CSV table of C-alpha atoms and ligand atoms in Angstrom, one decimal:
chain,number,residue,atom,x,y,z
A,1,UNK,CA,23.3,12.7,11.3
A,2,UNK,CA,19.8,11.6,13.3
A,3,UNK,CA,17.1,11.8,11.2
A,4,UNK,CA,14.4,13.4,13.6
A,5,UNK,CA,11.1,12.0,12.6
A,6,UNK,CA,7.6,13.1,13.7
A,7,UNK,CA,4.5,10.5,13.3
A,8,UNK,CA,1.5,11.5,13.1
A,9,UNK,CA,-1.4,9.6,13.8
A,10,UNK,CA,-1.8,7.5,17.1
A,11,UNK,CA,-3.5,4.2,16.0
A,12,UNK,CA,-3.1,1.0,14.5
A,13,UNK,CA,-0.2,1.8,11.6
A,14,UNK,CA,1.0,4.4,13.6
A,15,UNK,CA,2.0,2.3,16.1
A,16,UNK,CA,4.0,-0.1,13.2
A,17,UNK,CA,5.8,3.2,12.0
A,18,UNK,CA,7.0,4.1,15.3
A,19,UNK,CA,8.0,0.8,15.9
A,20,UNK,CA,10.2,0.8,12.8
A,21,UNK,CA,11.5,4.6,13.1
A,22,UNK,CA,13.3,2.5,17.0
A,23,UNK,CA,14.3,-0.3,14.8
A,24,UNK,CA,16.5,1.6,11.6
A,25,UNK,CA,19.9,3.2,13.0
A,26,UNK,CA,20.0,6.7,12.6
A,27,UNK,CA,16.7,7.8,12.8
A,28,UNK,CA,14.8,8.5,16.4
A,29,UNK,CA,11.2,9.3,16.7
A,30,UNK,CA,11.3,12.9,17.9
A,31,UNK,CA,7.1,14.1,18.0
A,32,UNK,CA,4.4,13.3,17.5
A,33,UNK,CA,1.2,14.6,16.3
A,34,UNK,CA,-2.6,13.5,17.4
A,35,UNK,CA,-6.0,14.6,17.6
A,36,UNK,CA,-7.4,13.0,20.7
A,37,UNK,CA,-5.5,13.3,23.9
A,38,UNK,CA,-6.0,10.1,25.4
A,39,UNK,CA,-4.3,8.2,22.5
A,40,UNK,CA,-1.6,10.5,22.4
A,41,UNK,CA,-0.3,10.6,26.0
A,42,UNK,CA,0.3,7.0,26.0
A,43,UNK,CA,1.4,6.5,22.7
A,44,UNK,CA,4.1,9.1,23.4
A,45,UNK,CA,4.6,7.2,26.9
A,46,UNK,CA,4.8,4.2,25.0
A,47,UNK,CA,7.9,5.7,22.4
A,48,UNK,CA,9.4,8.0,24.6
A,49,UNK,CA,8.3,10.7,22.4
A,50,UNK,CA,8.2,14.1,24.7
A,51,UNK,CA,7.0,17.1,21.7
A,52,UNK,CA,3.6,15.9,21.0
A,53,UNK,CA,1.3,18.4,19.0
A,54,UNK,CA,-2.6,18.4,18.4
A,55,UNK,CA,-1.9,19.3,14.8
A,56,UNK,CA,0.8,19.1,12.2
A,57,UNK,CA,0.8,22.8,11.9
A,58,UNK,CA,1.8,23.0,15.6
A,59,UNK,CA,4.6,20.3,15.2
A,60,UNK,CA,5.9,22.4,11.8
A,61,UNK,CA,5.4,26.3,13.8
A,62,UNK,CA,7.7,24.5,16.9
A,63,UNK,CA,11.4,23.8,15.3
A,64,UNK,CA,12.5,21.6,13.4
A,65,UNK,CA,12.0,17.8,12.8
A,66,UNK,CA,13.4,16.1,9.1
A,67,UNK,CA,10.7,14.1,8.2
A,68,UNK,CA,7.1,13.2,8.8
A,69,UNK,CA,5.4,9.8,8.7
A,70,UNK,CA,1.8,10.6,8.2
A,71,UNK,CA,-1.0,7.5,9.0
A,72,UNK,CA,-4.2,9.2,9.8
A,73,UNK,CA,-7.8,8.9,7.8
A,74,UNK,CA,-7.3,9.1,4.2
A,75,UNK,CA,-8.8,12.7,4.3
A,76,UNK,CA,-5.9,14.4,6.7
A,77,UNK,CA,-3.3,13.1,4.2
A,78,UNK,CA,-3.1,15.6,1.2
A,79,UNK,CA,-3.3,18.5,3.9
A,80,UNK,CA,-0.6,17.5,6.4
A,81,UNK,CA,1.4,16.4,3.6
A,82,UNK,CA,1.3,19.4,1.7
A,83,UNK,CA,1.9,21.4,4.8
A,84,UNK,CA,4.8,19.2,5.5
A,85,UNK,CA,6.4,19.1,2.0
A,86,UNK,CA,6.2,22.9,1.8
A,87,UNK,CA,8.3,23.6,5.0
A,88,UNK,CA,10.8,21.3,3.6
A,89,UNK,CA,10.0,18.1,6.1
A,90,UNK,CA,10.5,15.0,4.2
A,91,UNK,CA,7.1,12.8,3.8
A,92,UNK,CA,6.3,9.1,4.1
A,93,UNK,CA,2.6,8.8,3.7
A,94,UNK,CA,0.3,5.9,4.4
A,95,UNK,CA,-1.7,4.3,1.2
A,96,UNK,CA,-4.2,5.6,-0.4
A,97,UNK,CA,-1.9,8.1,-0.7
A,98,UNK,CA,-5.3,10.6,-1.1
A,99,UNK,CA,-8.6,10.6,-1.4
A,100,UNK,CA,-8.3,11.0,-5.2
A,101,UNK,CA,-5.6,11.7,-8.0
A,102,UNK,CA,-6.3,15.2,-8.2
A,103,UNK,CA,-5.2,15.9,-5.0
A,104,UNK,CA,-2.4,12.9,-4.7
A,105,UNK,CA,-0.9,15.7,-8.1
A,106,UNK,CA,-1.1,19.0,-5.6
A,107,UNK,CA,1.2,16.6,-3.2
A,108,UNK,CA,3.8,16.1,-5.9
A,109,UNK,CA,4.1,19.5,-6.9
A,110,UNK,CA,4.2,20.9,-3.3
A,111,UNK,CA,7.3,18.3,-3.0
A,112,UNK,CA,8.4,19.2,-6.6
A,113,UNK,CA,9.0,23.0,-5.4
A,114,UNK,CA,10.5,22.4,-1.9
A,115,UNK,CA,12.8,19.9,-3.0
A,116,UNK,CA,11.7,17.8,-0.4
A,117,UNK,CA,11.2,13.7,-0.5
A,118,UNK,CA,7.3,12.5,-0.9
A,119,UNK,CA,6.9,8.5,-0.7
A,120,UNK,CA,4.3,6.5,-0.6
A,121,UNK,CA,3.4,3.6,2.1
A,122,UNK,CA,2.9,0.9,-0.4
A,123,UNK,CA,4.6,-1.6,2.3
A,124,UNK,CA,4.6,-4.8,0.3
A,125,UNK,CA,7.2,-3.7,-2.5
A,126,UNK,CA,9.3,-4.2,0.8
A,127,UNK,CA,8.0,-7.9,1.6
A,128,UNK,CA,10.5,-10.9,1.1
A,129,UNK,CA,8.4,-12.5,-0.1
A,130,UNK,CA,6.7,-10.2,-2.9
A,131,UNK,CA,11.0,-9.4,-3.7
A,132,UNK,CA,11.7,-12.8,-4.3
A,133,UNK,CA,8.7,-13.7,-7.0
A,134,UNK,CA,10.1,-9.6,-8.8
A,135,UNK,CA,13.7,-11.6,-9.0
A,136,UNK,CA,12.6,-14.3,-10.6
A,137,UNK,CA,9.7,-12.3,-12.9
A,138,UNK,CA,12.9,-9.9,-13.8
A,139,UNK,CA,15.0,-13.0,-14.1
A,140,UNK,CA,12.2,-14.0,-16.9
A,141,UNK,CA,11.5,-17.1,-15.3
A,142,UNK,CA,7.4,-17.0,-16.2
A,143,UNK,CA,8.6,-15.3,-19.8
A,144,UNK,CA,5.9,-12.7,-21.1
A,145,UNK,CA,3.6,-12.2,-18.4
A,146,UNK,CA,-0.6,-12.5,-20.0
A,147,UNK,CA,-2.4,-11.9,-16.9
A,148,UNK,CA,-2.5,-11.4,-13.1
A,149,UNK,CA,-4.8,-11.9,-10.8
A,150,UNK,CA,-4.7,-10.7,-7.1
A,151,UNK,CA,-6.7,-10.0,-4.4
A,152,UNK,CA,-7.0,-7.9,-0.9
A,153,UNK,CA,-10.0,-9.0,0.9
A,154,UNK,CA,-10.8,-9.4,4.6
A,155,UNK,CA,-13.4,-12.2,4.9
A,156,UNK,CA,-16.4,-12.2,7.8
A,157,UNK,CA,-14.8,-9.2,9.0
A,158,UNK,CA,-14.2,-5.4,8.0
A,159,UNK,CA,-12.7,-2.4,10.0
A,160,UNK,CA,-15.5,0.8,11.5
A,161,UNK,CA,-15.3,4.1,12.5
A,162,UNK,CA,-13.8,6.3,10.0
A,163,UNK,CA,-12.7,3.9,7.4
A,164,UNK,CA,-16.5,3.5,6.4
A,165,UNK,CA,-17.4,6.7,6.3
A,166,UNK,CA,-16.8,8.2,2.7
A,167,UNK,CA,-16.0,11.9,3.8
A,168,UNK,CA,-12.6,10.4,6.1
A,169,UNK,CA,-11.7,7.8,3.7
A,170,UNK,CA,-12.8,8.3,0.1
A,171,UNK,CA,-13.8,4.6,-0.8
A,172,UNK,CA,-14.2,1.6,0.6
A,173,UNK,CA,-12.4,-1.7,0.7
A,174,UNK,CA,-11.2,-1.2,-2.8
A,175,UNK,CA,-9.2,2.0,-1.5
A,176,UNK,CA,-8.2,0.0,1.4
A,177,UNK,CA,-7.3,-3.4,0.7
A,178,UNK,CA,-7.7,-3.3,-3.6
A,179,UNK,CA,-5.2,-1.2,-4.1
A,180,UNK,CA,-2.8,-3.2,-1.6
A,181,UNK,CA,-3.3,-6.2,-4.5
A,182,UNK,CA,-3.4,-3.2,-7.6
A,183,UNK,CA,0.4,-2.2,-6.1
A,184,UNK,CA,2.1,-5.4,-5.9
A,185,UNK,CA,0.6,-6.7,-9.5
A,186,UNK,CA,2.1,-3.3,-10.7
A,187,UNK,CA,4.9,-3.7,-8.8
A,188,UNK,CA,5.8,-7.1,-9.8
A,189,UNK,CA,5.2,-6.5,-13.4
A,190,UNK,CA,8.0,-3.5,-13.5
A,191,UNK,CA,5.3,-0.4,-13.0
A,192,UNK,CA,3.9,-0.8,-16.3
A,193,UNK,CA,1.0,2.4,-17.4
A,194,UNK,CA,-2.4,1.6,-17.2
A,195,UNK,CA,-4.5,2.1,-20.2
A,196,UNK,CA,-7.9,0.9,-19.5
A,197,UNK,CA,-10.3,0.0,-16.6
A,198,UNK,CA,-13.5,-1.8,-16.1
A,199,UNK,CA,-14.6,-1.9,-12.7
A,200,UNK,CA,-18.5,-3.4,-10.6
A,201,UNK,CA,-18.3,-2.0,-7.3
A,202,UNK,CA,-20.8,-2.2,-4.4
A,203,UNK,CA,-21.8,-2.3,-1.0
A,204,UNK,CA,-23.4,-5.3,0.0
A,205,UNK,CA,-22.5,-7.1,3.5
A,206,UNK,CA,-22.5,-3.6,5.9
A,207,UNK,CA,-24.9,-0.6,6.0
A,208,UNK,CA,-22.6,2.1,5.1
A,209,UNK,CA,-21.8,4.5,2.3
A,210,UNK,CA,-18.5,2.9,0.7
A,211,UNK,CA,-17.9,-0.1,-1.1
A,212,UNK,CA,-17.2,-3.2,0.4
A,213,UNK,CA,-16.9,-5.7,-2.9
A,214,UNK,CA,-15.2,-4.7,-6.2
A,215,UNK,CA,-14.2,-6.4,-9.3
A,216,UNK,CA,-11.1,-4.5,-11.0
A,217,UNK,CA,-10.1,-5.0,-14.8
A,218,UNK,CA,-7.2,-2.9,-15.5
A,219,UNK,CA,-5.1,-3.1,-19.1
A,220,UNK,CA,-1.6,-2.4,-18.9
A,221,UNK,CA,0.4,-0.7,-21.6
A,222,UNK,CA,2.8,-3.8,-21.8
A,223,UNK,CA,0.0,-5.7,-23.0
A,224,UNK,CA,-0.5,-7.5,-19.2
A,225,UNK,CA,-4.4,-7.7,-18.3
A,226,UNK,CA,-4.7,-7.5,-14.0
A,227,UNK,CA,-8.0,-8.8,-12.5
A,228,UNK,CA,-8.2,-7.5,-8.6
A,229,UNK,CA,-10.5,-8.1,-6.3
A,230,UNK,CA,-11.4,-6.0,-3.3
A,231,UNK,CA,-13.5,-6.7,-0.3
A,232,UNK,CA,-14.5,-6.1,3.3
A,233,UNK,CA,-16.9,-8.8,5.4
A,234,UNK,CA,-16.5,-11.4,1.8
A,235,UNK,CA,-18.0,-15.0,2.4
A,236,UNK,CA,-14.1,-16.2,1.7
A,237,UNK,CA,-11.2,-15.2,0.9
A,238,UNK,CA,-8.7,-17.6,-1.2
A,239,UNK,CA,-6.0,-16.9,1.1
A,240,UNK,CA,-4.8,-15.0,4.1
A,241,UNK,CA,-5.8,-11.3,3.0
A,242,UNK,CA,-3.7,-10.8,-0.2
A,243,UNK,CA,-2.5,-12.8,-2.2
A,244,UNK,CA,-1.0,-12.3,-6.1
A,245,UNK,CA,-0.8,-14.8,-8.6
A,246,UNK,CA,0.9,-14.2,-12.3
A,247,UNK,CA,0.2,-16.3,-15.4
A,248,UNK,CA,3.1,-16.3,-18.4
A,249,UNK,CA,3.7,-18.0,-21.1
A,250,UNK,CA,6.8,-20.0,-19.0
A,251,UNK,CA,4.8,-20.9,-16.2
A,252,UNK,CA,2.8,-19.5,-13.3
A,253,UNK,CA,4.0,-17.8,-10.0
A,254,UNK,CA,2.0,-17.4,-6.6
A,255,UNK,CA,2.7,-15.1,-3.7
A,256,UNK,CA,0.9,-16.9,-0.7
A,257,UNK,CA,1.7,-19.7,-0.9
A,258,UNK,CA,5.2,-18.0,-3.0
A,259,UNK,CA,6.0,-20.3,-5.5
A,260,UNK,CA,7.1,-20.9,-8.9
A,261,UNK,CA,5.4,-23.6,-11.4
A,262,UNK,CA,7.6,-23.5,-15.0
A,263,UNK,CA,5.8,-25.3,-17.8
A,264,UNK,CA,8.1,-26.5,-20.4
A,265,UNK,CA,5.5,-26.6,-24.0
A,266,UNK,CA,7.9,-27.8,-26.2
A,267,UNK,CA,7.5,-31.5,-25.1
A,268,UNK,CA,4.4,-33.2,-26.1
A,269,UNK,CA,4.0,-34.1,-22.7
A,270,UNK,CA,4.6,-30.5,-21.1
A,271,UNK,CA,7.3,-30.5,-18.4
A,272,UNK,CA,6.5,-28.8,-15.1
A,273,UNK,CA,9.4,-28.2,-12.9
A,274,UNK,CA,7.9,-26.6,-9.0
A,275,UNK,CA,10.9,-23.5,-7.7
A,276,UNK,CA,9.3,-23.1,-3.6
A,277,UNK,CA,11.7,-21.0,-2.1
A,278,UNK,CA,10.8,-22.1,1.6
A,279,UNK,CA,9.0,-19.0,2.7
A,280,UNK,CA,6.9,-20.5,5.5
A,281,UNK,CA,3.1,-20.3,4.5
A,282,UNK,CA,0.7,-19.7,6.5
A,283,UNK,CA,2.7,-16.8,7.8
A,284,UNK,CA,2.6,-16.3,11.2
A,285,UNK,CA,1.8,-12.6,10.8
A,286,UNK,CA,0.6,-11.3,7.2
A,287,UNK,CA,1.5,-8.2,7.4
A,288,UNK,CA,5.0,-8.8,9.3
A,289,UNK,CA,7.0,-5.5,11.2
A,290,UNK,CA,9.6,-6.6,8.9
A,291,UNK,CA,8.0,-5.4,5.8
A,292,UNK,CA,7.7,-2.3,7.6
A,293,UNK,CA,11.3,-1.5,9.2
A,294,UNK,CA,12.6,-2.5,5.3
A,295,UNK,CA,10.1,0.4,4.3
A,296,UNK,CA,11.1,2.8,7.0
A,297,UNK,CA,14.8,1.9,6.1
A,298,UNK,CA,14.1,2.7,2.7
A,299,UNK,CA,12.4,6.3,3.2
A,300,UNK,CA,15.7,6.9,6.2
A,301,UNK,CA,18.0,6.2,3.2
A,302,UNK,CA,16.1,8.2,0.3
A,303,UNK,CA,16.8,11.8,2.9
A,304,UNK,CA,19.9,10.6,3.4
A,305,UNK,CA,21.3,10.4,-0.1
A,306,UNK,CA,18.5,12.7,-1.2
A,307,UNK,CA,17.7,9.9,-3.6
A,308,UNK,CA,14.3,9.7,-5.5
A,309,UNK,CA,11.9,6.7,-3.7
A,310,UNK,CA,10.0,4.3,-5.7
A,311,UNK,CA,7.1,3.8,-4.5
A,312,UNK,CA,7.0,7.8,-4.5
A,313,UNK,CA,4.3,10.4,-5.8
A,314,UNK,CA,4.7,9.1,-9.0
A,315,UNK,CA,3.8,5.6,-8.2
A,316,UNK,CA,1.2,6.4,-5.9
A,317,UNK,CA,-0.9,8.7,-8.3
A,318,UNK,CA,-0.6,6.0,-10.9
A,319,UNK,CA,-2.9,3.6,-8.0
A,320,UNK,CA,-4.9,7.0,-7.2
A,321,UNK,CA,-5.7,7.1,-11.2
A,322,UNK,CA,-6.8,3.8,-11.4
A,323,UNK,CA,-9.2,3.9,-8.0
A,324,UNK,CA,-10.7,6.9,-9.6
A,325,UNK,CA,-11.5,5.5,-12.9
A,326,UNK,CA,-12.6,2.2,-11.5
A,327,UNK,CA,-15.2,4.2,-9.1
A,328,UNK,CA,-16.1,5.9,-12.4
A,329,UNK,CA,-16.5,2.7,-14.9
A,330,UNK,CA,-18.6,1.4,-11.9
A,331,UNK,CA,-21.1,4.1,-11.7
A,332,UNK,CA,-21.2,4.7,-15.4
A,333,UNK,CA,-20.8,1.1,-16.2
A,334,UNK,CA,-18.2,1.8,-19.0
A,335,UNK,CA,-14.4,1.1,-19.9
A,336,UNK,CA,-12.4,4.4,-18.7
A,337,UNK,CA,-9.5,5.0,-20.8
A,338,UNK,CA,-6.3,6.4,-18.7
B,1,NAD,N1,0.2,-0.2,4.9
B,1,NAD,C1,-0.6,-0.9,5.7
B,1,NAD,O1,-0.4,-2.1,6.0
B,1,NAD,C2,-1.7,-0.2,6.5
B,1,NAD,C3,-2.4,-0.8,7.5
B,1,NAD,C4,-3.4,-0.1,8.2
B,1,NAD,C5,-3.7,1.1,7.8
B,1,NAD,N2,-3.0,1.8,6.8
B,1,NAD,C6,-3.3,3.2,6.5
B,1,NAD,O2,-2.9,4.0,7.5
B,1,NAD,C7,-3.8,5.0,7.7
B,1,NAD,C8,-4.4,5.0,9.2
B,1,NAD,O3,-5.0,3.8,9.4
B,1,NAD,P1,-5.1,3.1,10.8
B,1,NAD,O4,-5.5,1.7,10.6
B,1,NAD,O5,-3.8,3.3,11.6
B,1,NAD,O6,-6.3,3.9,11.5
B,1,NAD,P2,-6.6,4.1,13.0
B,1,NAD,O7,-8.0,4.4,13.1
B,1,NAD,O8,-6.1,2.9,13.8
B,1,NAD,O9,-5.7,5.3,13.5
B,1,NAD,C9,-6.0,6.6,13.0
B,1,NAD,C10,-5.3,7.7,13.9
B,1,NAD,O10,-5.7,9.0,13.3
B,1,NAD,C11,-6.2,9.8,14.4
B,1,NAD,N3,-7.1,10.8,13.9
B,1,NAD,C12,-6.8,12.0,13.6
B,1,NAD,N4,-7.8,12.7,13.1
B,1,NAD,C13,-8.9,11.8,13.1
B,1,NAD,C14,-10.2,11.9,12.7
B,1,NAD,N5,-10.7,13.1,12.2
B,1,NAD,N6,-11.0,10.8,12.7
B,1,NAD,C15,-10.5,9.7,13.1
B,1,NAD,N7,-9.2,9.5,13.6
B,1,NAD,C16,-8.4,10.6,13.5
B,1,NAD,C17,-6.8,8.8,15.3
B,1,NAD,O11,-7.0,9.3,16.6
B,1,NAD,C18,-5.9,7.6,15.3
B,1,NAD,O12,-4.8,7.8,16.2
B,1,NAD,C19,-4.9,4.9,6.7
B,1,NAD,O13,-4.6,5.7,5.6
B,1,NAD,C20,-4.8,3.4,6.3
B,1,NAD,O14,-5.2,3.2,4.9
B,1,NAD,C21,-2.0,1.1,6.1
């Protein structure tokens, strides 16, 4: 059976999704839903998509489609999803998954009662590379992980329009491109709990009113420690936009350039033995459609075999938790337990 899936949204990530929905077998983009009329028309022209509704109310009143892919400012995605879940359409929605954790929870339940499928777009669990460095951390190749560090900056640039204006998209860079970095440490360190976070968060390089610097300490229960860093218009950046590295007590391992370094102690002259698995570095594309046609795959195959997805409510409120507490330990200047 087709999966029928609506998109809505018309822009950049929409775009990707639609892209990807054409590139997985058995699934078709069937409508989509826009605001503004002028990017509609050709983006449907674009996918041959022929129902095309102003809002996702419209799409849900006008028969039936299976799922919807929501990527629209941060503020549209508790309501559409909601509306969405409760009529029993499966969801895949865009990162942050809300504009805070209270609201990422009313998503969950509304999925929770209709028994439909709520995942979250947190693309880079789907990213060879990011996979590879998971095997080998699952493997136990870097032994007891201490600390990661990671980062999601854009340096001498930053998006406009809506994504800097706090009543559309909640926060700033570190809801943007922080919790990209926050995901894939989680990610990679098996979705431990957070416990604590210490958080300085600013605006500094742009005139408007969310952050466009942070600083992120977060505590896992495992014991792990994650520093993140977040940023929009930053004087550098220490590689192309994200970039995670992990420190263990076997050795270190680096996402971009991917790489393993394993440290053998024991010797008096410690042994250091380099694993590169060949990804190429710089990539041509950082964010690759590949990452994103694994993802859509993914989502396709969850409705399919009406299979639980990880990253799904559950992992996205966990990132929503920590954003809130680390907007709160910045403006109170304390440690906020989770
Ligand atoms: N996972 C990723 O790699 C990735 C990359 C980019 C964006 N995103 C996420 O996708 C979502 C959309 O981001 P984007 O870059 O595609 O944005 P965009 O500005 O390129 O597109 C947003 C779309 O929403 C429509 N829209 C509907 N109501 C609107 C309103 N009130 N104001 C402004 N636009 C409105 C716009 O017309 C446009 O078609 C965001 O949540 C963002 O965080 C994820």
């Amino acid at each position: 059976m087709t999966i029928k899936i609506a998109i809505s949204g018309a822009g950049y990530i929409a775009n990707i999704h639609a892209m990807a929905v054409k590139n997985t077998p058995g699934a078709n983009p069937e409508a989509l839903v826009e605001a503004f009329p002028d990017k509609a028309e050709s983006f449907a022209k674009k996918f041959g998509i022929t129902r095309v509704y102003s809002t996702v109310d419209e799409l849900l009143k006008d028969g039936k489609v299976d799922a919807l892919v929501v990527g629209v400012p941060n503020a549209l995605h508790a309501p559409q999803t909601i509306a969405a879940l409760k009529a029993g359409v499966h969801v895949l929605v865009e990162k942050p998954m809300a504009m805070n954790a209270a609201e990422g929870e009313k998503m969950i339940a509304a999925g929770v009662k209709s028994g439909a499928t709520l995942m979250v777009a947190h693309c880079w669990r789907f990213d060879s590379d990011v996979c590879w460095l998971k095997t080998q951390v699952d493997k136990g190749q870097l032994g007891k992980i201490i600390r990661t560090k990671g980062y999601g900056v854009h340096s001498n640039w930053g998006p406009s329009g809506w994504f800097t204006q706090k009543n559309l998209a909640g926060g700033g860079a570190l809801a943007d491109m922080g919790i990209h970095a926050l995901d894939t440490a989680r990610f990679l360190l098996g979705d431990p709990k957070p416990t604590s976070v210490y958080a300085r968060i600013g605006t500094y390089y742009q005139d408007f009113d969310v952050d466009d610097t942070g600083v992120i300490i977060v505590n896992w229960d495992n014991g792990t420690t994650s520093y993140i860093e977040s940023g929009w218009w930053q004087p550098h950046m220490d590689a192309p936009e994200a970039g995670t590295q992990l420190y263990g007590i076997g050795g270190f391992g680096s996402l971009f350039p991917t790489l393993l370094r394993i440290t053998d102690l024991s010797k008096k002259t410690p042994r250091i033995k380099e694993v590169n698995p060949g990804f190429e570095f710089p990539r041509p594309e950082h964010c690759p459609q590949v990452m994103y046609d694994k993802q859509m795959a993914y989502f396709v195959k969850c409705i399919q075999k009406n299979q639980l997805p990880v990253p799904g409510g559950a992992e996205g409120l966990v990132n929503m938790k920590i954003v809130d507490a680390a907007y709160h330990s910045s403006a109170t200047g304390k440690v906020v337990k989770i």
